mmCIF file of C-alpha atoms and ligand atoms in Angstrom:
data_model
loop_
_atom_site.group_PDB
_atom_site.id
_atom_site.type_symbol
_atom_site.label_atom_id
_atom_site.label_comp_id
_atom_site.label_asym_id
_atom_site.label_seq_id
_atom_site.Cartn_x
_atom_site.Cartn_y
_atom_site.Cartn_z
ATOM 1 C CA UNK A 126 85.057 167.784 323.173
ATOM 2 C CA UNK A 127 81.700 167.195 320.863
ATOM 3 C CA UNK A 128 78.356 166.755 322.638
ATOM 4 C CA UNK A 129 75.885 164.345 321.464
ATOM 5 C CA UNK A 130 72.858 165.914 321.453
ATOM 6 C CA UNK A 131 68.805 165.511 320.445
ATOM 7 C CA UNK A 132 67.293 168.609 319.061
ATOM 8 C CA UNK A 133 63.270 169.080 318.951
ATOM 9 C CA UNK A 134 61.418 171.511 316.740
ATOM 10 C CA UNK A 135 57.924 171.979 316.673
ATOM 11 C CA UNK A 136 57.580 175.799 315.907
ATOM 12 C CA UNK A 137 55.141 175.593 312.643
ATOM 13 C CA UNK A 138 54.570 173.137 310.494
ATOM 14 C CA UNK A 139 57.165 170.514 310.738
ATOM 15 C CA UNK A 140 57.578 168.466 313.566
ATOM 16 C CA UNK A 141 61.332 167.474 313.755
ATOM 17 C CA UNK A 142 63.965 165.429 315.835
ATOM 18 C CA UNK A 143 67.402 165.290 315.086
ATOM 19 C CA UNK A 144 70.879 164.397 316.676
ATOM 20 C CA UNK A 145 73.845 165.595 316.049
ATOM 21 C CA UNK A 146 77.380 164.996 317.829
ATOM 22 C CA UNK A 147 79.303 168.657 317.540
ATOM 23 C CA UNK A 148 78.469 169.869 314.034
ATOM 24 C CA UNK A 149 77.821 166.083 312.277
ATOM 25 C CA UNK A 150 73.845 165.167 311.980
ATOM 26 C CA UNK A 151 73.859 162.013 312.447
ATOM 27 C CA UNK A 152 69.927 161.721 311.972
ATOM 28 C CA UNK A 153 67.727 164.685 310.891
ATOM 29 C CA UNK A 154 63.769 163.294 310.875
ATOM 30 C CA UNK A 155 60.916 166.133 309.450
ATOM 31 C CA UNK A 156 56.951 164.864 309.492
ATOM 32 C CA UNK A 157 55.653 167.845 307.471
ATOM 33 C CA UNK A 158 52.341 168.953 307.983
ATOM 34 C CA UNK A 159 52.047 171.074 304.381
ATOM 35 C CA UNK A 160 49.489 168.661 302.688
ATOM 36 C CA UNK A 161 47.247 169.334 306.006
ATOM 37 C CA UNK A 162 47.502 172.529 305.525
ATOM 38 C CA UNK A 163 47.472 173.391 301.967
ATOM 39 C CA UNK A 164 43.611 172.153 302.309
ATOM 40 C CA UNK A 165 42.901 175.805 303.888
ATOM 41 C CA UNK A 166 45.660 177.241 302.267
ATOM 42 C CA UNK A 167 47.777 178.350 304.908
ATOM 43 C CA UNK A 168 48.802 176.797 308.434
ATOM 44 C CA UNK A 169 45.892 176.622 310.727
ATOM 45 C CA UNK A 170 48.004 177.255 314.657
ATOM 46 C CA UNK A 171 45.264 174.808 316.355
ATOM 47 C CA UNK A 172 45.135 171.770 313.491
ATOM 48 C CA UNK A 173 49.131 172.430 313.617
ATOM 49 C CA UNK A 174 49.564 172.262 317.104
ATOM 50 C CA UNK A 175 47.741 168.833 316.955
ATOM 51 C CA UNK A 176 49.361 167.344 314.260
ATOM 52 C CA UNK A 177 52.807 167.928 316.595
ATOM 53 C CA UNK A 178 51.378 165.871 319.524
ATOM 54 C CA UNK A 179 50.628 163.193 316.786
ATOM 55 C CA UNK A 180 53.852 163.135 315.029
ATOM 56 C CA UNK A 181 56.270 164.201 318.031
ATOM 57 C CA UNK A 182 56.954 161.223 319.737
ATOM 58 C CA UNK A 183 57.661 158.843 316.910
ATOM 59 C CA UNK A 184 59.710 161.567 315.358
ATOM 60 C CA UNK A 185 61.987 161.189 318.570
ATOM 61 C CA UNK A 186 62.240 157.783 318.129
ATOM 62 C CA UNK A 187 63.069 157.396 314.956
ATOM 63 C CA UNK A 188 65.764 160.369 315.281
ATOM 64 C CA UNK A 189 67.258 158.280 317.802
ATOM 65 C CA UNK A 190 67.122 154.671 316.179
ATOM 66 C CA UNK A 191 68.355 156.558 313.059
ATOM 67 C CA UNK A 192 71.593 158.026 314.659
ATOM 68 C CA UNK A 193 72.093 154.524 316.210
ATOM 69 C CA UNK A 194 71.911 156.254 319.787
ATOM 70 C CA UNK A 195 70.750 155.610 323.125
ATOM 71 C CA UNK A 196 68.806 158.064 325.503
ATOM 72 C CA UNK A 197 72.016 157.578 328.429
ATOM 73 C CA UNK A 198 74.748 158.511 325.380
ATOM 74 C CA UNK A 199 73.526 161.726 324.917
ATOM 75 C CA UNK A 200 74.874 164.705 326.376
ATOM 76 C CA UNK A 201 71.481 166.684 326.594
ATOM 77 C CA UNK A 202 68.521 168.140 324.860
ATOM 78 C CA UNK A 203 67.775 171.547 322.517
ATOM 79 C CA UNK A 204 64.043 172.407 322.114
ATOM 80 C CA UNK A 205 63.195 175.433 319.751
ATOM 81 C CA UNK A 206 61.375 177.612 322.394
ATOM 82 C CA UNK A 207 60.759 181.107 320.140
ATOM 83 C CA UNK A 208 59.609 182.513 318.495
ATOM 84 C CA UNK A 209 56.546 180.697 316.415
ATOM 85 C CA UNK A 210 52.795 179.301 317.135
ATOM 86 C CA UNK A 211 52.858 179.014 321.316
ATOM 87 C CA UNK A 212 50.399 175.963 321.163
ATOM 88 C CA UNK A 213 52.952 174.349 318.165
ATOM 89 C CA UNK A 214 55.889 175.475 320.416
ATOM 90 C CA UNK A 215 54.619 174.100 323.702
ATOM 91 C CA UNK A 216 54.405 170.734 322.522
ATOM 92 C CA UNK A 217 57.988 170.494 321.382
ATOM 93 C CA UNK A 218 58.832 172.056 324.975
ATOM 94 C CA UNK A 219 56.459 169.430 326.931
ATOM 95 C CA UNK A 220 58.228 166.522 325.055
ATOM 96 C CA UNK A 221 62.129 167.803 325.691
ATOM 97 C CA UNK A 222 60.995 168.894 329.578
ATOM 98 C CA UNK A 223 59.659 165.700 329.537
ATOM 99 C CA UNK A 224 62.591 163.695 328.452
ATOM 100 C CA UNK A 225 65.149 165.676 330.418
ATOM 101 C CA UNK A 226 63.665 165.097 333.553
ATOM 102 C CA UNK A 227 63.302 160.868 332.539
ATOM 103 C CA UNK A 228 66.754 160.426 331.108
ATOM 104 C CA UNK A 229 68.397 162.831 333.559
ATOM 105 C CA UNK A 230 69.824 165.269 330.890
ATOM 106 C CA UNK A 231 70.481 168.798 330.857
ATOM 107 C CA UNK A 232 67.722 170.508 328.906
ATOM 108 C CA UNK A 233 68.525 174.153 326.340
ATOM 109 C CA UNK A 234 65.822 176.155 324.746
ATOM 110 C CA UNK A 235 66.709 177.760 321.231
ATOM 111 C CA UNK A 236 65.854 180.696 319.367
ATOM 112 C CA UNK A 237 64.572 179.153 316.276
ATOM 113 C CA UNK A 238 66.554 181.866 314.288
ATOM 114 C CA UNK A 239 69.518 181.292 315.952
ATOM 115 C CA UNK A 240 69.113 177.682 314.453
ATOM 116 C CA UNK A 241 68.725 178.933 310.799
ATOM 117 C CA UNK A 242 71.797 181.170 311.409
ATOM 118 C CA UNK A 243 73.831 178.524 312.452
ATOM 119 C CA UNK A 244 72.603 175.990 309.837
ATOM 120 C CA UNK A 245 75.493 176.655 307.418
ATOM 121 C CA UNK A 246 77.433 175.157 310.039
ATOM 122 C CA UNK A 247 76.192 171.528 309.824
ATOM 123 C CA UNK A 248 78.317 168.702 308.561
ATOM 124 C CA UNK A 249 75.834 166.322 306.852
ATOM 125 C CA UNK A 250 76.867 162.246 306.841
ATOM 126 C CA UNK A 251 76.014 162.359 302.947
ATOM 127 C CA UNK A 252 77.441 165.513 302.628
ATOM 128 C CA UNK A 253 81.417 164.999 300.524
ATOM 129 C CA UNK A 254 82.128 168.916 300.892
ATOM 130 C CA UNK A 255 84.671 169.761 303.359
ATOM 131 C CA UNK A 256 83.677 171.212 306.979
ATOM 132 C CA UNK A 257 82.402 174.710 306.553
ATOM 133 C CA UNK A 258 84.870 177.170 308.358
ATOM 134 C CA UNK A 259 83.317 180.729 307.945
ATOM 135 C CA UNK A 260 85.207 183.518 309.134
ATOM 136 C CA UNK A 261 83.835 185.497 311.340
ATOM 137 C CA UNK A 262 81.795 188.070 310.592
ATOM 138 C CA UNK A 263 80.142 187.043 307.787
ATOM 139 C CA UNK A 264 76.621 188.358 306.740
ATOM 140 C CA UNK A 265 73.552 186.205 306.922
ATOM 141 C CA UNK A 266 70.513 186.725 304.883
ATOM 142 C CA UNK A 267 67.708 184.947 306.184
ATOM 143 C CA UNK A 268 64.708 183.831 304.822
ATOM 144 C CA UNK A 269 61.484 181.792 305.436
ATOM 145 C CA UNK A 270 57.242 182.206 305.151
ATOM 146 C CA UNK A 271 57.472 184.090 308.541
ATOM 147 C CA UNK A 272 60.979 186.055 308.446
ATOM 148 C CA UNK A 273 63.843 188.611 306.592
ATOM 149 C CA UNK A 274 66.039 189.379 308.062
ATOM 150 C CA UNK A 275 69.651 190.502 307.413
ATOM 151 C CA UNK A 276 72.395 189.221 310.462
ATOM 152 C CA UNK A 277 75.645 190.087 311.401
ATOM 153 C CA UNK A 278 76.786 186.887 312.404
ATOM 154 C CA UNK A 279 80.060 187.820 314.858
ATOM 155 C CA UNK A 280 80.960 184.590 316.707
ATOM 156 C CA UNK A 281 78.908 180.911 316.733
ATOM 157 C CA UNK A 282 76.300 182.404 318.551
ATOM 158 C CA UNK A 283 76.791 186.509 318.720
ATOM 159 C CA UNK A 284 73.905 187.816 316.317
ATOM 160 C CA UNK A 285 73.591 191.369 315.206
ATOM 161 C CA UNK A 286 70.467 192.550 313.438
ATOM 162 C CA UNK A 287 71.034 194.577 310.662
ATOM 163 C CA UNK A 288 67.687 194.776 308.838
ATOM 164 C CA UNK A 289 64.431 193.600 308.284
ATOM 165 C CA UNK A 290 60.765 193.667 306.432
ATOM 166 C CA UNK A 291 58.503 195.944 308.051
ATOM 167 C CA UNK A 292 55.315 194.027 306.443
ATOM 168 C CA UNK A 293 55.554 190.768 304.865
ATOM 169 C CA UNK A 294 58.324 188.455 305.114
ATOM 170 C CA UNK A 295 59.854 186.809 301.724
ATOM 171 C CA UNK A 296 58.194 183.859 302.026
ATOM 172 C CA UNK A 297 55.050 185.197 302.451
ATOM 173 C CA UNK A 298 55.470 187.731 299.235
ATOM 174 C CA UNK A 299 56.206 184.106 297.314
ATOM 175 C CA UNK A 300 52.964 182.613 299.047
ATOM 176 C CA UNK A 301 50.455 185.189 298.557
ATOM 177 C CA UNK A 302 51.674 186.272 294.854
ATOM 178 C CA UNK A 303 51.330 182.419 294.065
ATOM 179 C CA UNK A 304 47.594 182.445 295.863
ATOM 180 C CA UNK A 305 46.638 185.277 293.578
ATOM 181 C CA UNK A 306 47.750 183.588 290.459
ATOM 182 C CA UNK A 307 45.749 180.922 291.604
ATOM 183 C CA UNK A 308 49.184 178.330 292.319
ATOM 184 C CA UNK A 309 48.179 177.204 295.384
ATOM 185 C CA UNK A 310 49.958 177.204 298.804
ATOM 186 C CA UNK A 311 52.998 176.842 299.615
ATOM 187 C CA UNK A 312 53.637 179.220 296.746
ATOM 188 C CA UNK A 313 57.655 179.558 296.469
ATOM 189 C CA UNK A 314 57.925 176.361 294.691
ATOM 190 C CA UNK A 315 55.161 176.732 292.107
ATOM 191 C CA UNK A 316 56.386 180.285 291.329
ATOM 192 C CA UNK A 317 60.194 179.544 290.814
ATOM 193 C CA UNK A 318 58.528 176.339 288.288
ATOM 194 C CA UNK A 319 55.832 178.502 286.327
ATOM 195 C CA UNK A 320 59.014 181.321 286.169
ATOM 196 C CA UNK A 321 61.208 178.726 284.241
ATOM 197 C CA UNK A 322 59.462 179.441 280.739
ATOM 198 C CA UNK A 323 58.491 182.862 281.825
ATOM 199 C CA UNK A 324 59.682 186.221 280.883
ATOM 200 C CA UNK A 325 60.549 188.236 284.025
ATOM 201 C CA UNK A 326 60.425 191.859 282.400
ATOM 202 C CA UNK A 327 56.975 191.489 280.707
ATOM 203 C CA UNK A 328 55.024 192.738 283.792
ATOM 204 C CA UNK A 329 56.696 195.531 285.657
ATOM 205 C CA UNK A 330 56.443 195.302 289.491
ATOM 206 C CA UNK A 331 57.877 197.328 292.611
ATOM 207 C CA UNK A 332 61.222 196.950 294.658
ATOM 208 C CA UNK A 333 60.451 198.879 297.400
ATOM 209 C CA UNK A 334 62.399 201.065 299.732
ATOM 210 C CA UNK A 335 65.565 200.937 296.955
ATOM 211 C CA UNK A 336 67.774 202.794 298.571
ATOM 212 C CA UNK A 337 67.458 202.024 301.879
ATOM 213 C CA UNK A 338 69.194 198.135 302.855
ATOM 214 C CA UNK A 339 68.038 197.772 306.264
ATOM 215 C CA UNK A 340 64.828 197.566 305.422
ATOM 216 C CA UNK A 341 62.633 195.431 303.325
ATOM 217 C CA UNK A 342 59.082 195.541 302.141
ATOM 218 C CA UNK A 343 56.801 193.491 300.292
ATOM 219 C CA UNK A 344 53.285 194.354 300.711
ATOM 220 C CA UNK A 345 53.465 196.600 298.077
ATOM 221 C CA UNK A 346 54.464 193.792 295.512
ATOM 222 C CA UNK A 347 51.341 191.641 296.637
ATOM 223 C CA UNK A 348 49.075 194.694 295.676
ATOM 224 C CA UNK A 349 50.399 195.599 292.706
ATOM 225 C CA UNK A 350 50.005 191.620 291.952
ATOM 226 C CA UNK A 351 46.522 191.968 292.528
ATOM 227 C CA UNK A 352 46.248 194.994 290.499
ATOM 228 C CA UNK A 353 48.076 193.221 287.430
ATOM 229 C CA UNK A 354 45.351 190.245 288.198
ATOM 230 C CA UNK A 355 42.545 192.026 287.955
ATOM 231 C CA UNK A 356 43.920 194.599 284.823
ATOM 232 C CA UNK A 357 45.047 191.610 282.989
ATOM 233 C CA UNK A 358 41.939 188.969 283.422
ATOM 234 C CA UNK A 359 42.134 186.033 281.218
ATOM 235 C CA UNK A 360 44.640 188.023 279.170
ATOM 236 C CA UNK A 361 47.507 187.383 281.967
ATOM 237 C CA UNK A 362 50.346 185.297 281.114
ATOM 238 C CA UNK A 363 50.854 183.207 284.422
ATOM 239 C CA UNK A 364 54.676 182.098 283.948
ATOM 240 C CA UNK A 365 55.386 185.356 282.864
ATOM 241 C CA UNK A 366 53.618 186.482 285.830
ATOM 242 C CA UNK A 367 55.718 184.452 288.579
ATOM 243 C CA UNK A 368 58.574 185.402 286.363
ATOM 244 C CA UNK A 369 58.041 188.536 287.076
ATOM 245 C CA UNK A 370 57.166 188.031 290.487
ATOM 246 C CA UNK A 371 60.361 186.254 291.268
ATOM 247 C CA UNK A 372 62.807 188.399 290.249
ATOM 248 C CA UNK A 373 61.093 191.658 291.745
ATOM 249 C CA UNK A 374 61.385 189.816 295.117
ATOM 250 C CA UNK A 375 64.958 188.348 294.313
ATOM 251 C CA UNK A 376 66.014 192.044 292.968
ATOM 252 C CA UNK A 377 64.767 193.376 296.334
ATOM 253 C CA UNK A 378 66.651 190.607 298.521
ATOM 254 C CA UNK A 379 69.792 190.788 296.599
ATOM 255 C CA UNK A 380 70.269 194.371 295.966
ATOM 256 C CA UNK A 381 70.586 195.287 299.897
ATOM 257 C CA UNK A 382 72.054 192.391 300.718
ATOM 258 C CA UNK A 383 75.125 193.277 298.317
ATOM 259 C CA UNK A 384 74.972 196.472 299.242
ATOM 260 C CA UNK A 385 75.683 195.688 302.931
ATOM 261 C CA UNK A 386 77.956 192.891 302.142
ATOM 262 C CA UNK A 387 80.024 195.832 300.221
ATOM 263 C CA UNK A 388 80.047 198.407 302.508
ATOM 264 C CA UNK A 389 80.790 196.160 305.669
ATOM 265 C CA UNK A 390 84.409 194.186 306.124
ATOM 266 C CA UNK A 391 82.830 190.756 305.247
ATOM 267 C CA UNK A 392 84.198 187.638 303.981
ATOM 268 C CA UNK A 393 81.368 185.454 303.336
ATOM 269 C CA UNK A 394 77.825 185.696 302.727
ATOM 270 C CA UNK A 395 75.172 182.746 303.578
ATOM 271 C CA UNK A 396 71.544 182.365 302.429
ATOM 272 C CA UNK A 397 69.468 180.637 305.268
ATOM 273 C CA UNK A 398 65.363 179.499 305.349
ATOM 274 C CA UNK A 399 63.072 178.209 303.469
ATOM 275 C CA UNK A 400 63.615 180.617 300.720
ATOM 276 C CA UNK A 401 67.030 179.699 300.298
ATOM 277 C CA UNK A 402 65.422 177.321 298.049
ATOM 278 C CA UNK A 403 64.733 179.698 295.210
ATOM 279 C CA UNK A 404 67.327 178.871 292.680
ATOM 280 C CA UNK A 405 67.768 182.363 291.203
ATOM 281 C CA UNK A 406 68.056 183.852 294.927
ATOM 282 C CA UNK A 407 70.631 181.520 295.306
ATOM 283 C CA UNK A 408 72.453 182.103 292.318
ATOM 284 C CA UNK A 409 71.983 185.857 292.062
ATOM 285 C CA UNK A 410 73.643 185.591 295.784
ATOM 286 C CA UNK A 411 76.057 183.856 295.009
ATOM 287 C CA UNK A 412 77.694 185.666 291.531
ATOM 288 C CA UNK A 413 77.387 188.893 293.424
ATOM 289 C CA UNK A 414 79.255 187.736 296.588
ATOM 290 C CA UNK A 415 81.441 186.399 294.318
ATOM 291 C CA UNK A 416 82.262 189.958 292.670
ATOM 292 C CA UNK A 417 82.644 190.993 295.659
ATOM 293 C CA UNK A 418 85.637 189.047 296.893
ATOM 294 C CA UNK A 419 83.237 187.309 299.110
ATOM 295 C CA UNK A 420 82.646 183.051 299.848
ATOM 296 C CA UNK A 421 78.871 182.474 299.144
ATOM 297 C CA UNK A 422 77.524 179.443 301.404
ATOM 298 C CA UNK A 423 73.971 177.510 301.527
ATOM 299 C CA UNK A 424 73.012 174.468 303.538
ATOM 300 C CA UNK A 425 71.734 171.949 301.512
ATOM 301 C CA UNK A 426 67.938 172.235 301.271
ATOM 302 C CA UNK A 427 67.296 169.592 303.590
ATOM 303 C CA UNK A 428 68.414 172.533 306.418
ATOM 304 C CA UNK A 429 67.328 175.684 304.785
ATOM 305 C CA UNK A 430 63.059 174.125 305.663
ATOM 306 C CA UNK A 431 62.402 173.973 309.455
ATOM 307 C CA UNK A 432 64.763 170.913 310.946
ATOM 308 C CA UNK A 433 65.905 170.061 314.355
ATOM 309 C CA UNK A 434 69.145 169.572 313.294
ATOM 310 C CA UNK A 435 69.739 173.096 313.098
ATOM 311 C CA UNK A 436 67.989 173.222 317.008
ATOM 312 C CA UNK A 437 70.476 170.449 318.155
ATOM 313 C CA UNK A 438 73.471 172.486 316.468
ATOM 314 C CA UNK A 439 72.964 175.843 318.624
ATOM 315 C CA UNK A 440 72.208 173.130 321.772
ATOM 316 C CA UNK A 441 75.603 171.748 321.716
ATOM 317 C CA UNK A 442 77.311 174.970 321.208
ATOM 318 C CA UNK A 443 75.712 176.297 324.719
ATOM 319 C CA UNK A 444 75.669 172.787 326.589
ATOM 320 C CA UNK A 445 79.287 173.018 325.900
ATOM 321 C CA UNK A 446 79.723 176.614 327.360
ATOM 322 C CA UNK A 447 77.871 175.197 330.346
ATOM 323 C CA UNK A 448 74.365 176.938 329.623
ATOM 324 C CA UNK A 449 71.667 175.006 331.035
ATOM 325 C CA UNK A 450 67.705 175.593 331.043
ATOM 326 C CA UNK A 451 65.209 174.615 333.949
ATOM 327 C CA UNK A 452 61.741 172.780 333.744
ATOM 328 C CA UNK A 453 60.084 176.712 334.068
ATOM 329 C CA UNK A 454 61.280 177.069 330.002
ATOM 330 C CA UNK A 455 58.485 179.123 328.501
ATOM 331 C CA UNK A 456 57.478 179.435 325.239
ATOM 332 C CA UNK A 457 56.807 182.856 323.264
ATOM 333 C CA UNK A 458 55.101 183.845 320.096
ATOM 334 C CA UNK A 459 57.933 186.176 319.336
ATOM 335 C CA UNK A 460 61.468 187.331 320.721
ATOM 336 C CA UNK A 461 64.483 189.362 319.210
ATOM 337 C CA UNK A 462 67.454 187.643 317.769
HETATM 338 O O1 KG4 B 517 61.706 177.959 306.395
HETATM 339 P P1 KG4 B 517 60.408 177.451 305.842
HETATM 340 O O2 KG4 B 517 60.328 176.007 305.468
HETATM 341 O O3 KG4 B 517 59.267 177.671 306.878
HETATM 342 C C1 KG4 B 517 59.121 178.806 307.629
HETATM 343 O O4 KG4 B 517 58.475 179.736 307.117
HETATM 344 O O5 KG4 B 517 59.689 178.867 308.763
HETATM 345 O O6 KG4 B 517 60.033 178.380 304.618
HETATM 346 C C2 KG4 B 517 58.858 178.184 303.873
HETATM 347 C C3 KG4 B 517 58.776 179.279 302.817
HETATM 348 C C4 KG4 B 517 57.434 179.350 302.136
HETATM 349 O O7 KG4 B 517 57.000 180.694 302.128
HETATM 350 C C5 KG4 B 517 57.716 178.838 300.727
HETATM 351 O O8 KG4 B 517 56.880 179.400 299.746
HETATM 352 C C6 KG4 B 517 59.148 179.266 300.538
HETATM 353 O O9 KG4 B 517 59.757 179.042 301.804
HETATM 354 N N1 KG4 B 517 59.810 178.501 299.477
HETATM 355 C C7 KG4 B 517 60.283 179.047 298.343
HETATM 356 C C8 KG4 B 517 60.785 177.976 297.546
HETATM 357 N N2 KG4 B 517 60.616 176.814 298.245
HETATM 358 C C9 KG4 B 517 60.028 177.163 299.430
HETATM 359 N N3 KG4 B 517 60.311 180.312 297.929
HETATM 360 C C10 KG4 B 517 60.850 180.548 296.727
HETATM 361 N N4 KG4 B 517 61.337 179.599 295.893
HETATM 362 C C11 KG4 B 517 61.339 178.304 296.271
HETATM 363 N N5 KG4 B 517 61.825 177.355 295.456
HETATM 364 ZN ZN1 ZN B 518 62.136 178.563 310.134
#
């Protein structure tokens, strides 16, 4: 039997409220807070934080009004609870606490990187593909402004790290190479648009750690951006500079990822997070999973950026096993997968 349930997220900058009844989003709502924080160039934890307690409650509403369903038909309530900014997490928390106890309803915190995981998962209203059936294990490569990581995924919600950055995440090597060629923040966006007429093997740039796939690292890219910067002066070709930016960090994703997805016994490969965006990730993914026997699957964008849909996905999957949370439900900054 499918659950009906409302999913809250409120772990950076997006404050969102979906519902979903078993793996169909029936309403997905996101108030993004990016043109509040491109103004300092980065997302400020205390301006964010406020912005949530703004946004949070009409978000809920509207979620529910959009799904065309009443507080006493649903089943119970998902709240990303970890890891992200405590003061943006807590008021996501306060709301769903607050809700649970009013409408009676069991209440489930979520990892929010157990949501990305599961985001392939989704069945979207709009959405004419078939339900997404992918075999178990499949390889996960996730990736956002604040994570990389690369997940066994063994059963809807067993995770298995595999590997990781051990400085900056993807998102953040698209951010900070974009601040330093002066493209403003978010930077992922910009880049992959300045790349288009740019010629990605006129600057040369690092992939780090080559031959190791567990573990990822791109602070040295953001130096040797710098260095290239300040070499280069008025002389530097931007586009060919986020050209060349792009497919260093796409090179560096791709090649362990297909390396792991070779040497393991998997059948499919998905691209989750914000990142997932990046049309030559995506596409460099998905040829080489291809080649490799492999299915290649990617939520549509509208669930690779933070969405509670995703939250309200791993919800019903543990309401239904019976899991249950209590009003104590903490938040924290950071916590395993
Ligand atoms: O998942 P997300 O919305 O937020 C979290 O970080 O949790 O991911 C945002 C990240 C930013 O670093 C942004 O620059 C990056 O995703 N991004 C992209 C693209 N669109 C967004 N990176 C590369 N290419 C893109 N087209
Ligand atoms: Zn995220």
């Amino acid at each position: 039997m499918s659950l009906t349930v409302l999913g809250i997220e409120s772990s950076c900058d997006e404050t969102s409220a979906a519902v979903v009844r078993g793996r169909h989003v029936l309403s997905n709502v996101v108030a993004s807070q990016m043109e509040m924080h491109q103004i300092w160039g980065g997302v400020v934890p205390e301006a964010a934080a406020r912005a949530h307690v703004e946004s949070i409650v009409p978000v809920i509403h509207q979620a529910l009004n959009e799904a065309g369903v009443r507080p006493n038909e649903l089943d119970g309530i998902g709240v990303t609870h970890c890891p992200g900014l405590v003061g943006a997490l807590s008021v996501g928390v306060t709301a769903a606490k607050t809700l649970s106890l009013v409408w009676d309803k069991p209440l489930v915190g979520v990892h929010h990187l157990h949501g990305h995981l599961v985001s392939p998962r989704a069945v979207l209203a709009d959405s004419s593909e078939p339900e997404r059936s992918l075999p178990f294990p499949y390889l996960a490569l996730l990736v956002s402004g604040g994570h990389t990581e690369l997940v066994e995924v063994r059963g809807p919600l067993e995770f298995q790290l595999l590997g990781q950055t051990i400085d900056d995440a993807a998102g953040e090597a698209f951010d900070k190479g974009a601040r330093l060629l002066g493209l403003g923040y978010p930077g992922g966006r910009a880049i992959q648009e300045r790349a288009r007429t740019g010629r990605a093997d006129r600057y040369l740039l690092p992939r780090a750690l080559k031959d190791d796939p567990t573990r990822f690292s791109f602070s040295g890219l953001k130096t040797a951006v710098l260095r290239l910067v300040e070499k280069e002066g008025e002389q530097l070709n931007i586009d060919d500079a986020a050209a060349s930016l792009q497919q260093a960090i796409v090179d560096a994703l791709a090649q362990k990822t297909l390396s792991v997805l070779e040497s393991g016994s998997y059948r499919a490969l998905t691209l989750v997070g914000g990142v997932a965006a990046n049309e030559l990730l995506r596409e460099t993914l998905r040829q080489g999973a291809e080649q490799l026997g492999a299915r290649f699957a990617c939520p549509p964008l509208s669930l690779c950026t933070d969405n509670a849909a995703m939250i309200a996905l791993v919800a019903e999957i543990r309401l239904a096993q019976g899991e249950r949370d209590d009003l104590s439900l903490d938040c924290a900054s950071s916590v395993p997968i």
